[in-house]
Amino acid sequence: MATGLPSAAQLIRTARHICVLTGAGISAESGIPTFRDALTGLWERFRPEELATPEAFNRNPRRVWDWYESRRESIRRAEPNPGHRALAALAGRVPRLTLVTQNVDGLHQRAGSEGVIEYHGNILRDRCTVEQTVVQRAGASGDDLPRCSSCGALVRPDVVWFGEAIPAAAMRLADAAALDCDLFLSIGTSSLVYPAAGLAETALRRGATVIEINPQPTDLSDAAAVVLRGPAGVMLPGVLDAL
Ligand code: BV8
């Protein structure tokens, strides 16, 4: 396993198709707590599986909405950071780059990335729990829970909860990129949540090379040809400069 920007830059310079998977770590420098950090303070007594599941929502929609509204607030205040921006710029410097994100914050798009595959949806969109489509909310309702403007059913955040399937189009596009890429960039993810974490394994099985960018080691680190052990907001601009 090599370390350092020159090795990463050399691999990126010669890649035919780069598949990138990002996790909450790339948004950490925008001030957005990673998924587990989001369960601190008021929410520290909950585990992700107790809030980010259909069961939790059906049991207590108010509590789940309060958590999502507090996360939406921090996302609305956040700006893309140099890591997001360097990744958007990188796409214009290589023959082909597919960006798959586990993040639901929309910051890659705000940084200028195009064709972003939102593997776990987007927290800022509302989805009708009956029509299963992205909808506008109706005005304030009696029980002050957000409701669908067309059918009056509860709306939920348009994200993938634990135990729910990945949206079919996102799954198909991400799998195709992991199967076809010759270089896989894993950035800011603990590689713990499946099937997202399986994308790197798919790429490896097809003989792709892996680069990991993360201040901490993960289960993927040993399989990476190059590890940039630091924050994405520093490492990605560094890679771009080294190209
Ligand atoms: C499914 C959206 C089946 C919601 C999210 C046992 C074993 C294996 C799997 C399972 C199991 N039991 C259950 C499962 C399946 C389960 C799963 O994987 N569970 C885990 C906990 C074991 N998966 C599912 O349920 C998935 N669905 O399997 O469905 C099915 C199939 C067909 C039909 C029906 C059903 C759905 C999973 C999606 C859940 N939704 N998010 C929301 O956001 O509210 S997951 C959420 O957590 C994130 O999206 C991300 O994917 C995941 C991890 O979040 P974090 O830990 O916060 O972030 P991350 O992992 O990225 O960690 C931060 C990293 O950044 C760290 O490594 C840190 O070092 C690094 N970092 C920090 N600062 C920086 C940095 N890196 C770079 N720069 C920095 N500055």
XYZ file of C-alpha atoms and ligand atoms in Angstrom:
323
model
C 0.000 0.000 0.000
C 1.591 3.259 -1.111
C 0.855 6.559 0.558
C 1.008 10.079 -0.739
C -0.363 12.353 -3.316
C 2.092 11.525 -6.151
C 0.992 7.873 -6.223
C -2.686 8.886 -6.180
C -2.142 11.490 -8.898
C -0.358 8.972 -11.107
C -3.249 6.495 -10.824
C -5.822 9.227 -11.527
C -3.848 10.555 -14.511
C -3.892 7.150 -16.218
C -7.405 6.001 -15.254
C -9.964 5.237 -17.975
C -13.049 5.408 -15.703
C -13.021 6.545 -12.057
C -15.894 5.510 -9.780
C -16.085 7.689 -6.653
C -18.034 6.770 -3.509
C -18.386 9.473 -0.869
C -19.680 9.267 2.698
C -20.492 11.710 5.442
C -16.786 12.439 5.958
C -16.561 14.631 2.844
C -19.230 16.918 4.335
C -17.627 17.001 7.802
C -15.535 20.081 6.851
C -18.778 21.809 5.830
C -19.845 21.492 9.449
C -22.357 18.708 8.810
C -22.018 16.040 11.497
C -21.363 12.551 10.170
C -24.274 10.184 10.530
C -23.222 8.903 13.909
C -22.116 12.351 15.138
C -25.630 13.549 14.244
C -26.771 11.433 17.179
C -25.099 13.570 19.827
C -26.656 16.120 22.195
C -30.456 15.893 22.126
C -30.265 12.781 19.938
C -27.452 10.953 21.733
C -29.839 8.496 23.388
C -30.860 7.147 19.967
C -29.061 4.804 17.550
C -29.348 5.445 13.784
C -31.483 2.353 13.429
C -33.932 3.833 15.971
C -34.572 6.968 13.937
C -33.668 6.232 10.323
C -36.143 3.343 9.836
C -39.735 3.026 8.589
C -40.663 1.450 11.931
C -39.381 4.484 13.843
C -41.346 6.801 11.561
C -44.544 4.769 11.841
C -44.147 4.602 15.625
C -43.318 8.268 16.192
C -43.350 10.458 13.056
C -43.003 13.625 15.121
C -39.735 12.502 16.724
C -38.293 11.369 13.377
C -39.314 14.639 11.721
C -37.775 16.653 14.561
C -34.444 14.867 13.938
C -34.637 15.394 10.184
C -35.682 19.031 10.531
C -32.649 19.665 12.809
C -30.375 18.014 10.229
C -32.006 20.031 7.402
C -31.249 23.198 9.361
C -27.509 22.400 9.574
C -27.469 21.461 5.881
C -29.187 24.710 4.832
C -26.515 26.665 6.761
C -23.670 24.629 5.233
C -21.597 25.409 2.158
C -19.674 22.986 -0.069
C -16.048 22.725 1.118
C -12.761 22.490 -0.872
C -13.184 18.714 -0.992
C -16.544 18.935 -2.784
C -15.182 21.583 -5.118
C -11.987 19.694 -5.964
C -14.068 16.599 -6.779
C -16.279 18.667 -9.106
C -13.160 20.071 -10.816
C -11.570 16.609 -11.063
C -14.446 15.420 -13.250
C -13.294 17.903 -15.892
C -9.686 16.675 -15.767
C -10.250 12.950 -16.411
C -11.868 10.973 -19.262
C -14.770 9.623 -17.180
C -15.829 10.005 -13.524
C -18.989 8.587 -11.902
C -19.862 10.080 -8.507
C -21.944 7.929 -6.131
C -22.740 9.519 -2.777
C -24.204 8.064 0.405
C -24.776 11.619 1.594
C -28.232 13.134 1.507
C -27.111 16.778 1.801
C -26.934 17.790 -1.885
C -23.551 19.506 -1.379
C -21.895 17.755 -4.337
C -24.487 19.299 -6.665
C -24.054 22.715 -5.047
C -20.279 22.392 -5.636
C -20.940 21.830 -9.354
C -20.782 18.041 -9.669
C -23.135 16.710 -12.361
C -24.903 13.378 -12.697
C -24.547 12.718 -8.961
C -25.972 9.309 -8.007
C -27.825 9.866 -4.694
C -27.574 6.300 -3.387
C -29.463 7.112 -0.171
C -31.728 9.870 -1.499
C -31.854 13.535 -0.526
C -32.941 14.891 2.866
C -34.234 18.179 1.441
C -36.945 16.503 -0.646
C -40.336 15.380 0.761
C -41.907 12.113 -0.404
C -45.602 11.173 -0.032
C -45.943 8.006 2.079
C -48.885 6.846 -0.066
C -48.076 7.983 -3.601
C -44.324 7.357 -3.014
C -43.531 10.396 -5.161
C -41.662 13.588 -4.359
C -44.333 16.136 -3.446
C -44.939 19.649 -2.186
C -46.237 19.877 1.337
C -49.724 21.072 2.107
C -50.044 24.017 4.490
C -49.970 23.469 8.239
C -52.078 20.450 9.215
C -53.971 19.737 12.405
C -51.376 17.500 13.984
C -48.598 19.784 12.605
C -47.077 16.826 10.761
C -46.217 17.631 7.136
C -48.783 16.232 4.729
C -48.998 15.704 0.974
C -50.594 18.629 -0.883
C -52.403 16.297 -3.275
C -53.646 13.415 -1.094
C -53.205 14.585 2.493
C -51.111 11.568 3.555
C -48.038 12.054 5.752
C -44.871 13.029 3.907
C -41.432 11.657 4.849
C -37.891 12.718 3.967
C -36.929 11.344 0.527
C -34.081 9.245 1.973
C -33.376 5.497 2.154
C -33.912 4.196 5.703
C -32.332 1.074 7.189
C -34.171 -1.954 5.902
C -35.274 -0.133 2.731
C -34.106 -0.862 -0.785
C -31.789 1.485 -2.656
C -33.697 3.305 -5.447
C -33.531 1.019 -8.510
C -31.987 3.586 -10.883
C -29.289 4.571 -8.378
C -28.496 0.918 -7.682
C -28.247 0.116 -11.394
C -26.051 3.118 -12.263
C -23.754 2.629 -9.267
C -23.343 -1.105 -9.926
C -22.533 -0.422 -13.587
C -19.860 2.104 -12.623
C -18.327 -0.193 -10.001
C -18.208 -3.033 -12.555
C -16.709 -0.883 -15.318
C -14.268 1.380 -13.481
C -10.523 0.756 -13.391
C -10.031 3.122 -10.432
C -12.293 3.361 -7.342
C -12.000 6.372 -5.008
C -13.501 5.793 -1.540
C -13.774 9.152 0.235
C -14.991 9.898 3.762
C -16.849 6.702 4.452
C -16.408 4.139 7.179
C -17.432 1.479 4.629
C -19.815 -0.090 7.144
C -23.221 0.328 5.509
C -24.327 -2.062 2.770
C -24.978 -2.319 -0.097
C -23.004 0.982 -0.581
C -19.878 -0.502 0.980
C -20.151 -3.421 -1.454
C -19.398 -1.151 -4.425
C -15.663 -1.067 -3.628
C -15.686 -4.866 -3.287
C -17.328 -5.166 -6.718
C -14.662 -2.915 -8.250
C -11.856 -4.879 -6.558
C -13.257 -8.197 -7.843
C -13.112 -6.747 -11.359
C -9.452 -5.858 -10.895
C -9.907 -2.131 -10.238
C -7.424 -0.240 -8.085
C -8.706 1.464 -4.907
C -7.634 4.779 -3.395
C -9.005 5.634 0.055
C -9.186 9.175 1.479
C -10.002 9.135 5.194
C -8.244 10.400 8.358
C -9.045 7.038 9.965
C -8.431 3.444 8.841
C -11.476 1.479 7.685
C -12.219 -2.119 6.709
C -11.301 -1.121 3.146
C -7.865 0.353 3.963
C -5.904 -2.883 3.572
C -7.318 -3.435 0.083
C -6.425 0.091 -1.062
C -3.394 0.542 -3.321
C -3.017 4.105 -2.010
C -4.307 5.582 1.250
C -4.424 9.359 1.745
C -4.723 9.425 5.537
C -6.189 12.897 6.023
C -9.213 15.138 5.503
C -10.838 15.206 2.080
C -10.820 19.023 2.103
C -7.013 18.908 2.107
C -6.281 15.723 0.174
C -8.563 16.297 -2.823
C -7.208 19.797 -3.643
C -3.741 18.275 -3.158
C -4.499 15.527 -5.686
C -5.795 18.092 -8.161
C -2.602 20.187 -7.777
C -0.450 17.088 -8.255
C -2.125 16.069 -11.549
C -30.955 -2.705 2.851
C -29.790 7.853 4.637
C -32.392 -4.509 2.219
C -30.704 8.159 5.787
C -28.442 5.958 5.392
C -25.694 -6.643 9.234
C -24.571 -6.750 8.427
C -24.499 -6.117 7.189
C -25.571 -5.358 6.724
C -26.676 -5.238 7.530
C -26.744 -5.872 8.773
N -27.940 -5.581 9.323
C -28.618 -4.787 8.466
C -27.872 -4.580 7.371
C -28.214 -3.787 6.195
C -28.083 -2.301 6.523
C -26.674 -1.982 6.999
O -25.741 -1.938 6.226
N -26.563 -1.761 8.326
C -25.267 -1.438 8.902
C -25.492 -0.496 10.095
C -24.600 -2.727 9.354
N -28.322 -1.626 5.266
C -29.580 -1.261 4.949
O -30.536 -1.382 5.696
C -29.762 -0.723 3.539
N -30.893 -1.376 2.950
O -30.061 -3.456 3.157
O -32.181 -3.110 2.378
C -33.484 -4.623 1.259
C -33.213 -5.092 -0.032
C -34.260 -5.209 -0.926
C -35.553 -4.845 -0.564
C -35.802 -4.330 0.721
C -34.766 -4.212 1.637
C -30.052 0.767 3.540
C -28.921 1.519 4.199
C -29.132 3.018 4.024
C -29.407 3.676 5.366
N -29.448 5.135 5.171
N -28.523 7.277 5.147
C -30.262 9.385 6.543
O -29.182 9.942 6.236
O -31.014 9.801 7.431
S -26.987 5.314 5.975
C -25.948 6.559 6.547
O -24.997 5.949 7.393
C -25.096 7.234 5.499
O -25.794 7.458 4.318
C -23.920 6.326 5.288
O -24.176 5.386 4.282
C -23.870 5.559 6.585
C -22.614 5.837 7.347
O -22.742 7.152 7.906
P -21.529 7.797 8.811
O -20.933 6.724 9.616
O -21.877 9.081 9.473
O -20.609 8.261 7.753
P -19.564 7.393 7.285
O -19.820 5.944 7.354
O -19.429 7.899 5.957
O -18.380 7.705 8.414
C -17.739 8.928 8.419
C -16.343 8.625 7.846
O -15.767 9.824 7.443
C -15.456 8.004 8.903
O -14.725 6.915 8.354
C -14.494 9.156 9.252
O -13.194 8.690 9.595
C -14.447 9.904 7.955
N -14.139 11.329 8.052
C -14.386 12.176 9.078
N -13.953 13.430 8.741
C -13.452 13.352 7.480
C -13.568 12.023 7.031
N -13.155 11.627 5.822
C -12.600 12.569 5.020
N -12.467 13.860 5.365
C -12.876 14.281 6.578
N -12.721 15.578 6.932
